[in-house]
CSV table of C-alpha atoms and ligand atoms in Angstrom, one decimal:
chain,number,residue,atom,x,y,z
B,1,MET,CA,-20.1,-27.9,21.4
B,2,LYS,CA,-18.5,-31.0,20.1
B,3,ILE,CA,-19.7,-30.2,16.6
B,4,HIS,CA,-18.5,-26.7,16.9
B,5,VAL,CA,-15.0,-27.9,17.8
B,6,GLN,CA,-15.1,-30.3,14.9
B,7,ILE,CA,-16.1,-27.6,12.5
B,8,PHE,CA,-13.5,-25.3,13.9
B,9,CYS,CA,-10.8,-28.0,13.5
B,10,ALA,CA,-11.9,-28.7,10.0
B,11,LEU,CA,-11.9,-25.1,9.0
B,12,PHE,CA,-8.6,-24.5,10.7
B,13,SER,CA,-6.9,-27.4,8.9
B,14,LEU,CA,-8.4,-26.2,5.7
B,15,ALA,CA,-7.0,-22.8,6.3
B,16,ILE,CA,-3.6,-24.4,7.0
B,17,ALA,CA,-3.8,-26.7,4.1
B,18,THR,CA,-4.7,-24.0,1.6
B,19,LYS,CA,-2.2,-21.4,2.7
B,20,VAL,CA,0.2,-20.7,-0.1
B,21,ASP,CA,3.7,-22.1,0.7
B,22,TYR,CA,6.4,-19.7,-0.5
B,23,SER,CA,9.3,-22.0,0.3
B,24,GLY,CA,11.8,-21.9,-2.6
B,25,HIS,CA,10.1,-18.9,-4.2
B,26,MET,CA,12.6,-16.2,-5.1
B,27,VAL,CA,12.7,-12.6,-6.1
B,28,ILE,CA,15.1,-11.8,-8.9
B,29,ARG,CA,16.5,-8.4,-9.8
B,30,VAL,CA,17.1,-7.3,-13.4
B,31,VAL,CA,18.6,-4.1,-14.6
B,32,PRO,CA,17.6,-3.4,-18.2
B,33,GLN,CA,20.2,-1.5,-20.2
B,34,THR,CA,18.1,-0.3,-23.2
B,35,GLU,CA,14.7,1.2,-23.8
B,36,GLU,CA,13.7,-2.0,-25.7
B,37,GLN,CA,14.4,-4.1,-22.6
B,38,VAL,CA,12.4,-1.7,-20.5
B,39,LYS,CA,9.5,-2.0,-22.9
B,40,PHE,CA,9.9,-5.8,-22.9
B,41,LEU,CA,9.5,-6.0,-19.1
B,42,SER,CA,6.5,-3.7,-19.2
B,43,THR,CA,4.8,-5.9,-21.8
B,44,LEU,CA,5.7,-9.0,-20.0
B,45,GLU,CA,4.0,-7.7,-16.9
B,46,SER,CA,0.7,-6.8,-18.5
B,47,SER,CA,0.6,-9.9,-20.7
B,48,SER,CA,1.3,-12.6,-18.1
B,49,SER,CA,0.5,-13.5,-14.6
B,50,ILE,CA,4.1,-13.1,-13.5
B,51,ASP,CA,4.2,-11.1,-10.2
B,52,PHE,CA,6.3,-8.0,-10.8
B,53,TRP,CA,7.2,-6.4,-7.4
B,54,THR,CA,8.5,-3.3,-9.0
B,55,ARG,CA,9.4,-2.3,-12.5
B,56,SER,CA,12.0,-0.1,-14.2
B,57,VAL,CA,10.8,3.3,-15.6
B,58,ALA,CA,13.9,3.5,-17.7
B,59,ALA,CA,17.2,1.8,-18.5
B,60,ASN,CA,19.6,1.3,-15.5
B,61,ARG,CA,16.7,1.1,-13.0
B,62,PHE,CA,16.0,-2.2,-11.4
B,63,THR,CA,13.0,-4.5,-11.7
B,64,ASP,CA,12.1,-7.1,-9.1
B,65,ILE,CA,10.3,-10.2,-10.2
B,66,HIS,CA,8.8,-12.9,-7.9
B,67,VAL,CA,9.5,-16.3,-9.4
B,68,THR,CA,8.2,-19.7,-8.4
B,69,PRO,CA,10.5,-22.7,-8.4
B,70,GLU,CA,8.6,-23.9,-11.5
B,71,SER,CA,8.7,-20.6,-13.4
B,72,TYR,CA,12.3,-19.6,-12.6
B,73,ASN,CA,14.0,-21.3,-15.6
B,74,ARG,CA,11.5,-20.2,-18.1
B,75,ILE,CA,11.6,-16.5,-16.9
B,76,ALA,CA,15.4,-16.5,-16.7
B,77,ARG,CA,15.6,-17.8,-20.2
B,78,ALA,CA,13.1,-15.2,-21.5
B,79,LEU,CA,15.2,-12.5,-19.9
B,80,LEU,CA,18.4,-13.9,-21.3
B,81,GLU,CA,16.9,-14.1,-24.8
B,82,ASN,CA,16.3,-10.3,-24.4
B,83,GLY,CA,19.9,-9.7,-23.4
B,84,MET,CA,19.3,-9.5,-19.6
B,85,ASN,CA,21.0,-11.2,-16.8
B,86,HIS,CA,19.5,-11.3,-13.3
B,87,LYS,CA,20.6,-11.6,-9.7
B,88,ILE,CA,18.8,-13.6,-7.0
B,89,HIS,CA,17.7,-10.9,-4.7
B,90,ILE,CA,15.6,-12.8,-2.1
B,91,ALA,CA,16.6,-16.4,-2.1
B,92,ASN,CA,13.6,-17.9,-0.2
B,93,LEU,CA,10.3,-16.0,0.4
B,94,GLY,CA,9.0,-18.7,2.6
B,95,GLU,CA,11.9,-18.1,5.1
B,96,LEU,CA,11.1,-14.3,5.1
B,97,GLU,CA,7.4,-15.1,5.9
B,98,LYS,CA,8.5,-17.3,8.8
B,99,GLU,CA,10.8,-14.5,10.1
B,100,GLU,CA,7.9,-12.0,9.8
B,101,GLN,CA,5.6,-14.2,11.7
B,102,GLN,CA,8.2,-14.7,14.4
B,103,SER,CA,8.7,-10.9,14.6
B,104,ILE,CA,4.9,-10.5,15.1
B,105,ALA,CA,4.7,-13.2,17.8
B,106,LEU,CA,7.7,-11.8,19.6
B,107,ARG,CA,6.1,-8.4,19.9
B,108,ARG,CA,2.7,-9.9,20.9
B,109,ALA,CA,4.4,-11.7,23.8
B,110,LEU,CA,6.0,-8.5,25.0
B,111,PHE,CA,3.0,-6.3,24.6
B,112,SER,CA,1.2,-5.1,27.7
B,113,ASN,CA,-0.6,-1.8,28.1
B,114,ASN,CA,-4.1,-0.5,28.2
B,115,LYS,CA,-4.7,0.1,24.5
B,116,ALA,CA,-6.9,-2.1,22.4
B,117,ILE,CA,-3.9,-3.1,20.3
B,118,ASP,CA,-0.2,-2.7,20.2
B,119,VAL,CA,0.2,0.0,17.5
B,120,GLU,CA,3.8,-1.1,17.1
B,121,ASN,CA,2.8,-4.4,15.6
B,122,TYR,CA,1.0,-5.9,12.6
B,123,HIS,CA,-2.7,-6.7,13.1
B,124,THR,CA,-5.5,-8.5,11.4
B,125,TYR,CA,-8.4,-6.6,9.9
B,126,GLU,CA,-10.6,-7.5,12.8
B,127,GLU,CA,-8.1,-6.2,15.3
B,128,ILE,CA,-7.6,-2.9,13.4
B,129,MET,CA,-11.4,-2.4,13.2
B,130,ALA,CA,-11.7,-3.1,17.0
B,131,TYR,CA,-9.0,-0.5,17.6
B,132,LEU,CA,-10.8,2.1,15.6
B,133,ALA,CA,-14.1,1.4,17.3
B,134,ASP,CA,-12.5,1.6,20.7
B,135,LEU,CA,-10.9,4.9,19.8
B,136,ALA,CA,-14.2,6.3,18.5
B,137,SER,CA,-16.0,5.4,21.6
B,138,THR,CA,-13.4,6.6,24.1
B,139,ASN,CA,-11.8,9.6,22.4
B,140,PRO,CA,-14.0,12.7,21.6
B,141,LEU,CA,-11.6,13.7,18.8
B,142,VAL,CA,-12.3,10.5,16.8
B,143,SER,CA,-15.3,9.3,14.8
B,144,THR,CA,-15.7,6.5,12.3
B,145,LEU,CA,-17.8,6.1,9.2
B,146,VAL,CA,-18.5,3.0,7.1
B,147,ALA,CA,-17.7,4.2,3.6
B,148,GLY,CA,-18.9,1.1,1.9
B,149,THR,CA,-18.6,-2.7,1.9
B,150,SER,CA,-16.1,-4.9,0.1
B,151,VAL,CA,-16.9,-7.7,-2.4
B,152,GLU,CA,-17.2,-10.2,0.5
B,153,GLY,CA,-19.2,-7.8,2.6
B,154,ARG,CA,-16.6,-6.3,5.0
B,155,GLU,CA,-16.8,-2.7,6.1
B,156,ILE,CA,-14.5,-0.1,4.6
B,157,VAL,CA,-14.0,2.2,7.5
B,158,GLN,CA,-12.8,5.8,7.6
B,159,ALA,CA,-11.6,7.3,10.8
B,160,THR,CA,-11.8,11.0,11.3
B,161,ILE,CA,-9.7,13.0,13.8
B,162,SER,CA,-11.2,16.5,14.3
B,163,SER,CA,-11.1,19.0,17.1
B,164,ASP,CA,-14.2,20.7,15.8
B,165,ARG,CA,-16.4,18.9,13.3
B,166,SER,CA,-18.6,21.9,12.6
B,167,ALA,CA,-15.7,24.0,11.5
B,168,ASN,CA,-15.4,22.3,8.0
B,169,LYS,CA,-11.6,22.6,8.1
B,170,PRO,CA,-9.4,21.6,5.2
B,171,ILE,CA,-8.7,17.9,5.2
B,172,ALA,CA,-5.6,15.7,5.2
B,173,TRP,CA,-6.8,12.4,3.7
B,174,PHE,CA,-5.1,9.0,3.5
B,175,ASP,CA,-6.0,5.7,2.0
B,176,CYS,CA,-3.8,2.8,3.2
B,177,ASN,CA,-3.4,-0.9,2.2
B,178,ILE,CA,-5.3,-0.7,-1.1
B,179,HIS,CA,-2.7,-3.4,-2.0
B,180,ALA,CA,-3.3,-6.3,0.3
B,181,ARG,CA,0.3,-7.5,0.9
B,182,GLU,CA,1.6,-4.0,1.7
B,183,TRP,CA,1.1,-4.5,5.5
B,184,ILE,CA,3.4,-1.7,6.5
B,185,THR,CA,0.9,0.8,5.1
B,186,ALA,CA,-2.0,-0.1,7.4
B,187,ALA,CA,0.5,-0.4,10.3
B,188,THR,CA,1.9,3.1,9.5
B,189,CYS,CA,-1.6,4.7,9.3
B,190,VAL,CA,-2.7,3.1,12.6
B,191,TRP,CA,0.6,4.3,14.2
B,192,ILE,CA,0.0,7.8,12.9
B,193,ILE,CA,-3.6,7.8,14.1
B,194,ASP,CA,-2.4,6.8,17.6
B,195,THR,CA,0.4,9.4,17.5
B,196,ILE,CA,-2.0,12.2,16.6
B,197,THR,CA,-4.6,11.2,19.1
B,198,THR,CA,-2.2,10.8,22.0
B,199,GLY,CA,-0.2,14.0,21.0
B,200,TYR,CA,-3.1,16.3,20.7
B,201,GLY,CA,-3.0,18.8,23.6
B,202,THR,CA,0.5,17.9,24.7
B,203,ASP,CA,2.6,18.0,21.5
B,204,ALA,CA,2.6,21.6,20.2
B,205,GLU,CA,3.1,20.7,16.5
B,206,ILE,CA,0.5,18.0,16.5
B,207,THR,CA,-2.0,20.2,18.3
B,208,ALA,CA,-1.5,23.0,15.7
B,209,LEU,CA,-1.9,20.5,12.8
B,210,VAL,CA,-5.2,19.1,14.3
B,211,ASP,CA,-6.4,22.7,15.0
B,212,GLN,CA,-5.7,23.5,11.4
B,213,TYR,CA,-6.9,20.3,9.6
B,214,ASP,CA,-9.3,17.5,9.9
B,215,TRP,CA,-7.4,14.2,9.5
B,216,LYS,CA,-9.1,11.3,7.8
B,217,PHE,CA,-7.8,7.8,7.3
B,218,VAL,CA,-9.0,4.7,5.6
B,219,PRO,CA,-6.5,2.3,7.3
B,220,VAL,CA,-7.6,-0.8,5.3
B,221,ALA,CA,-9.0,0.2,1.9
B,222,ASN,CA,-9.0,-3.4,0.6
B,223,PRO,CA,-10.4,-5.5,3.5
B,224,ASP,CA,-10.9,-8.8,1.6
B,225,GLY,CA,-7.5,-8.8,0.1
B,226,TYR,CA,-5.9,-7.9,3.5
B,227,VAL,CA,-7.7,-10.7,5.3
B,228,TYR,CA,-6.8,-13.1,2.5
B,229,SER,CA,-3.1,-12.1,2.8
B,230,TRP,CA,-3.3,-13.1,6.5
B,231,THR,CA,-5.2,-16.4,6.0
B,232,ASN,CA,-4.3,-17.8,2.6
B,233,ASP,CA,-1.7,-16.0,0.6
B,234,ARG,CA,0.8,-13.5,2.1
B,235,MET,CA,1.6,-12.2,-1.4
B,236,TRP,CA,-2.0,-11.3,-2.4
B,237,ARG,CA,-2.3,-7.8,-3.9
B,238,LYS,CA,-5.7,-7.4,-5.6
B,239,ASN,CA,-9.2,-7.4,-4.1
B,240,ARG,CA,-11.2,-10.7,-4.1
B,241,ALA,CA,-13.6,-10.1,-7.0
B,242,ILE,CA,-14.7,-13.1,-9.0
B,243,ASN,CA,-13.8,-12.3,-12.7
B,244,ILE,CA,-16.6,-13.6,-14.9
B,245,GLY,CA,-15.3,-16.2,-17.3
B,246,ALA,CA,-11.9,-16.5,-15.8
B,247,SER,CA,-10.4,-18.8,-13.2
B,248,CYS,CA,-8.3,-16.0,-11.5
B,249,VAL,CA,-9.7,-13.9,-8.8
B,250,GLY,CA,-9.2,-10.2,-8.1
B,251,VAL,CA,-8.9,-6.7,-9.6
B,252,ASP,CA,-6.0,-4.4,-8.9
B,253,LEU,CA,-7.9,-1.5,-7.2
B,254,ASN,CA,-5.0,0.8,-8.1
B,255,ARG,CA,-5.8,0.3,-11.7
B,256,ASN,CA,-9.6,0.6,-11.3
B,257,PHE,CA,-9.9,4.4,-11.3
B,258,PRO,CA,-11.0,6.5,-14.3
B,259,SER,CA,-7.8,8.4,-15.1
B,260,GLY,CA,-6.3,6.6,-18.1
B,261,PHE,CA,-8.4,3.5,-17.3
B,262,GLY,CA,-7.3,0.5,-19.2
B,263,GLY,CA,-4.1,2.0,-20.5
B,264,GLU,CA,-0.4,1.2,-20.3
B,265,GLY,CA,0.7,-0.4,-17.0
B,266,SER,CA,-2.5,-2.2,-16.5
B,267,SER,CA,-3.9,-5.5,-17.8
B,268,ASN,CA,-7.1,-6.8,-19.4
B,269,LEU,CA,-6.2,-10.3,-18.2
B,270,ALA,CA,-7.9,-11.6,-15.0
B,271,CYS,CA,-4.8,-13.5,-14.0
B,272,SER,CA,-2.5,-10.5,-14.2
B,273,GLU,CA,-1.5,-8.8,-10.9
B,274,THR,CA,-2.4,-5.4,-12.5
B,275,HIS,CA,-5.8,-6.5,-13.8
B,276,HIS,CA,-7.9,-3.3,-14.2
B,277,GLY,CA,-11.4,-4.9,-14.0
B,278,VAL,CA,-14.3,-4.6,-16.4
B,279,SER,CA,-14.7,-0.8,-16.2
B,280,ALA,CA,-13.5,2.2,-14.2
B,281,LEU,CA,-14.9,2.0,-10.6
B,282,SER,CA,-16.4,-1.4,-11.2
B,283,GLU,CA,-15.2,-2.5,-7.7
B,284,PRO,CA,-17.0,-1.6,-4.5
B,285,GLU,CA,-13.8,-0.8,-2.7
B,286,SER,CA,-12.8,1.8,-5.4
B,287,GLN,CA,-16.3,3.2,-5.3
B,288,ALA,CA,-16.1,3.7,-1.6
B,289,LEU,CA,-12.8,5.7,-1.8
B,290,GLN,CA,-14.1,7.7,-4.8
B,291,ALA,CA,-17.3,8.6,-2.8
B,292,LEU,CA,-15.3,9.6,0.3
B,293,ILE,CA,-13.1,11.9,-1.7
B,294,ALA,CA,-15.9,13.3,-3.9
B,295,ALA,CA,-18.0,14.1,-0.8
B,296,ASP,CA,-15.2,16.1,0.7
B,297,SER,CA,-13.4,17.2,-2.4
B,298,ALA,CA,-13.8,21.0,-1.8
B,299,ARG,CA,-12.2,20.6,1.6
B,300,VAL,CA,-9.5,18.0,0.8
B,301,LYS,CA,-6.2,19.9,0.8
B,302,SER,CA,-4.1,16.7,0.6
B,303,ALA,CA,-4.8,13.1,-0.4
B,304,ILE,CA,-2.1,10.5,0.1
B,305,SER,CA,-2.2,6.9,-1.0
B,306,MET,CA,0.1,4.7,1.1
B,307,HIS,CA,2.0,1.9,-0.6
B,308,SER,CA,5.1,-0.1,-0.3
B,309,TYR,CA,7.9,-0.6,-1.2
B,310,SER,CA,10.6,1.6,-2.8
B,311,GLN,CA,11.0,4.7,-0.7
B,312,LEU,CA,9.4,7.2,-3.1
B,313,TRP,CA,7.1,10.2,-2.9
B,314,LEU,CA,5.2,10.3,-6.1
B,315,SER,CA,2.9,12.7,-7.8
B,316,SER,CA,0.8,12.6,-11.0
B,317,TYR,CA,0.8,11.8,-13.7
B,318,SER,CA,1.1,8.1,-13.4
B,319,TYR,CA,-0.7,7.1,-16.6
B,320,LYS,CA,1.5,9.3,-18.8
B,321,THR,CA,4.9,10.8,-18.7
B,322,ALA,CA,3.5,14.4,-19.2
B,323,LEU,CA,3.8,16.6,-16.1
B,324,PRO,CA,0.9,18.4,-14.4
B,325,VAL,CA,0.8,22.2,-14.7
B,326,GLU,CA,1.2,22.6,-11.0
B,327,TYR,CA,4.3,20.4,-11.0
B,328,PRO,CA,6.7,23.0,-9.6
B,329,GLU,CA,4.4,23.5,-6.6
B,330,MET,CA,4.1,19.7,-6.2
B,331,LEU,CA,7.9,19.3,-6.3
B,332,ASN,CA,8.3,21.9,-3.5
B,333,ALA,CA,5.7,20.0,-1.4
B,334,MET,CA,7.3,16.6,-2.1
B,335,LYS,CA,10.8,18.0,-1.3
B,336,ALA,CA,9.6,19.3,2.1
B,337,GLY,CA,8.3,15.8,2.9
B,338,VAL,CA,11.2,13.9,1.6
B,339,ASP,CA,13.8,16.2,3.3
B,340,ALA,CA,12.1,15.6,6.6
B,341,ILE,CA,12.0,11.8,6.1
B,342,VAL,CA,15.7,11.7,5.1
B,343,ALA,CA,16.6,14.0,8.1
B,344,THR,CA,15.1,11.4,10.5
B,345,TYR,CA,17.3,8.4,10.1
B,346,GLY,CA,18.9,9.0,6.7
B,347,THR,CA,16.6,6.6,4.8
B,348,PRO,CA,17.1,7.5,1.1
B,349,TYR,CA,14.0,8.7,-0.7
B,350,GLU,CA,13.4,10.0,-4.2
B,351,TYR,CA,10.5,12.0,-5.4
B,352,GLY,CA,8.8,13.1,-8.6
B,353,SER,CA,6.0,12.2,-11.0
B,354,THR,CA,5.2,8.5,-11.1
B,355,GLY,CA,5.5,8.3,-14.9
B,356,THR,CA,9.1,9.7,-14.7
B,357,VAL,CA,10.4,8.2,-11.5
B,358,LEU,CA,8.7,4.8,-11.1
B,359,TYR,CA,6.7,3.5,-14.1
B,360,ILE,CA,3.6,4.2,-16.1
B,361,ALA,CA,0.5,2.9,-14.2
B,362,SER,CA,-3.1,3.6,-15.5
B,363,GLY,CA,-6.2,4.0,-13.4
B,364,THR,CA,-4.6,4.9,-10.1
B,365,THR,CA,-6.0,6.7,-7.1
B,366,THR,CA,-3.5,9.5,-7.2
B,367,ASP,CA,-4.3,10.5,-10.8
B,368,HIS,CA,-8.0,10.3,-10.1
B,369,TYR,CA,-7.9,12.5,-7.0
B,370,TYR,CA,-5.7,15.0,-8.9
B,371,GLU,CA,-7.3,15.0,-12.3
B,372,ASN,CA,-11.0,14.4,-11.5
B,373,GLU,CA,-11.4,15.8,-8.0
B,374,GLY,CA,-9.1,18.7,-8.4
B,375,ILE,CA,-6.8,17.9,-5.5
B,376,VAL,CA,-3.4,19.4,-6.4
B,377,HIS,CA,-1.6,17.8,-3.4
B,378,SER,CA,-2.4,14.2,-4.3
B,379,TYR,CA,0.5,11.8,-3.8
B,380,THR,CA,1.5,8.2,-3.5
B,381,ILE,CA,4.1,7.4,-0.9
B,382,GLU,CA,6.0,4.1,-1.3
B,383,LEU,CA,7.2,3.3,2.2
B,384,ARG,CA,10.2,1.1,3.2
B,385,ASP,CA,12.1,-0.7,2.1
B,386,GLN,CA,14.1,-1.0,-1.1
B,387,GLY,CA,13.6,-4.7,-1.6
B,388,ARG,CA,15.7,-6.4,1.2
B,389,TYR,CA,12.5,-7.6,2.9
B,390,GLY,CA,10.1,-6.2,0.2
B,391,PHE,CA,6.5,-6.5,1.5
B,392,GLN,CA,7.5,-8.6,4.5
B,393,LEU,CA,9.1,-5.8,6.6
B,394,PRO,CA,9.7,-7.2,10.1
B,395,ALA,CA,7.5,-5.8,12.9
B,396,SER,CA,10.5,-4.2,14.5
B,397,LEU,CA,10.7,-1.8,11.6
B,398,ILE,CA,7.2,-0.5,11.9
B,399,VAL,CA,8.1,2.2,14.4
B,400,PRO,CA,11.1,3.6,12.5
B,401,THR,CA,9.2,3.5,9.2
B,402,ALA,CA,6.1,5.2,10.7
B,403,THR,CA,8.2,7.8,12.6
B,404,GLU,CA,10.1,9.0,9.6
B,405,THR,CA,7.0,8.9,7.4
B,406,TRP,CA,5.1,11.0,10.0
B,407,ASN,CA,7.9,13.5,10.2
B,408,GLY,CA,7.7,13.8,6.4
B,409,ILE,CA,4.0,14.3,6.4
B,410,LYS,CA,4.1,16.9,9.2
B,411,ALA,CA,6.8,18.9,7.3
B,412,TYR,CA,4.8,18.5,4.0
B,413,MET,CA,1.5,19.6,5.6
B,414,ASN,CA,3.2,22.6,7.1
B,415,ALA,CA,4.7,23.5,3.6
B,416,ILE,CA,1.6,23.3,1.5
S,501,0X9,O1,1.9,-0.1,-9.1
S,501,0X9,C1,1.3,0.5,-8.2
S,501,0X9,O2,0.1,0.5,-8.1
S,501,0X9,C2,2.1,1.3,-7.2
S,501,0X9,N1,3.3,0.5,-6.8
S,501,0X9,S1,3.1,-0.8,-5.9
S,501,0X9,O3,4.4,-1.5,-5.8
S,501,0X9,N2,2.8,-0.4,-4.4
S,501,0X9,O4,2.1,-1.6,-6.4
S,501,0X9,C3,2.6,2.6,-7.7
S,501,0X9,C4,1.5,3.5,-8.2
S,501,0X9,C5,1.9,4.9,-8.1
S,501,0X9,N3,1.2,5.8,-8.9
S,501,0X9,C6,0.3,6.7,-8.5
S,501,0X9,N4,-0.8,6.3,-7.8
S,501,0X9,N5,0.5,7.9,-8.8
S,502,ZN,ZN1,0.9,-0.7,-3.7
């Protein structure tokens, strides 16, 4: 017993001691004025370990860059040498992390009902898995499947909501939290699972959508990264793969898919936040998603990858600026979703192809589902916000975010 306590205390203090402290870290915002400046920012991202939170697709669109107290002067100078001024957009990331933790603790203190978790709060990987297991064992609509295991051996779980599993209905499919730090994405997927399962049989629109489609969710597509973002580094994005011959850990799973693999908007360097890995589908987490989609591809009517932040509904292509042949149809579908999101609380959203609205990114899920699995309605949704809190959206904003997103998804599913 005593030894256990000692080991626990040692591990606990280690965890505390090694957690990255973001006090004094800032996010700066830059608005390039020329195409050369846009190009410079793109090259800077893929040739360095600088953490770009978002990047300009074209002149006059903003780029957010996370800077450490040590790197700030150097980066500011490099920007200035290329004719760009910046504004300090988030003055202290450490403060935001404290605020976020307080918002989680506050909700935890208030929570009391008979569910396994409070779906209106952020949860650890273990808590989310316990919630899914509980749902599968108590609700006949729900089943779970282990789609694979992560680099560190954690289960990648898919939850299916179906009113008739033998009917082979068309599928509405979602991957969430492939980027570890984008906590609002798992929270939104869990909230939607809860809303569908509690609404079936009482809410007419939900009942019709479940009778028409099977709904499948991978709420935590990057379990190791997600755990690491809770225990060690709130800003972790990639998976936790060891990169042979390099000191930096992790592959960006949303650069590890075959479409345009290794191209623009991805990096060969292990220390880059957009490191694509040694080869397409080299990572077990990408393999698991690919296998799930491939197994169901004839039935998948819609595949949505949930990301944050920016408030965008994005289609292919993402690895090139060219537009898919079905683009007019995709635009109609995206418009239906975005109109319903905007109609909910007025949250501004834009939509269009990733390569024309956001930036070029190679090896993404959305392009792979579209280009290699033939799923026309394949999209990435970038949830709230537009950079006020960035990835650290307070827990109080989970319900509004999930509510508007779900309204958008319902309208979109009814439109396609
Ligand atoms: O860069 C990304 O991977 C995504 N943005 S994020 O800030 N969440 O990292 C955008 C990728 C969008 N592209 C497609 N998958 N189409
Ligand atoms: Zn993302």
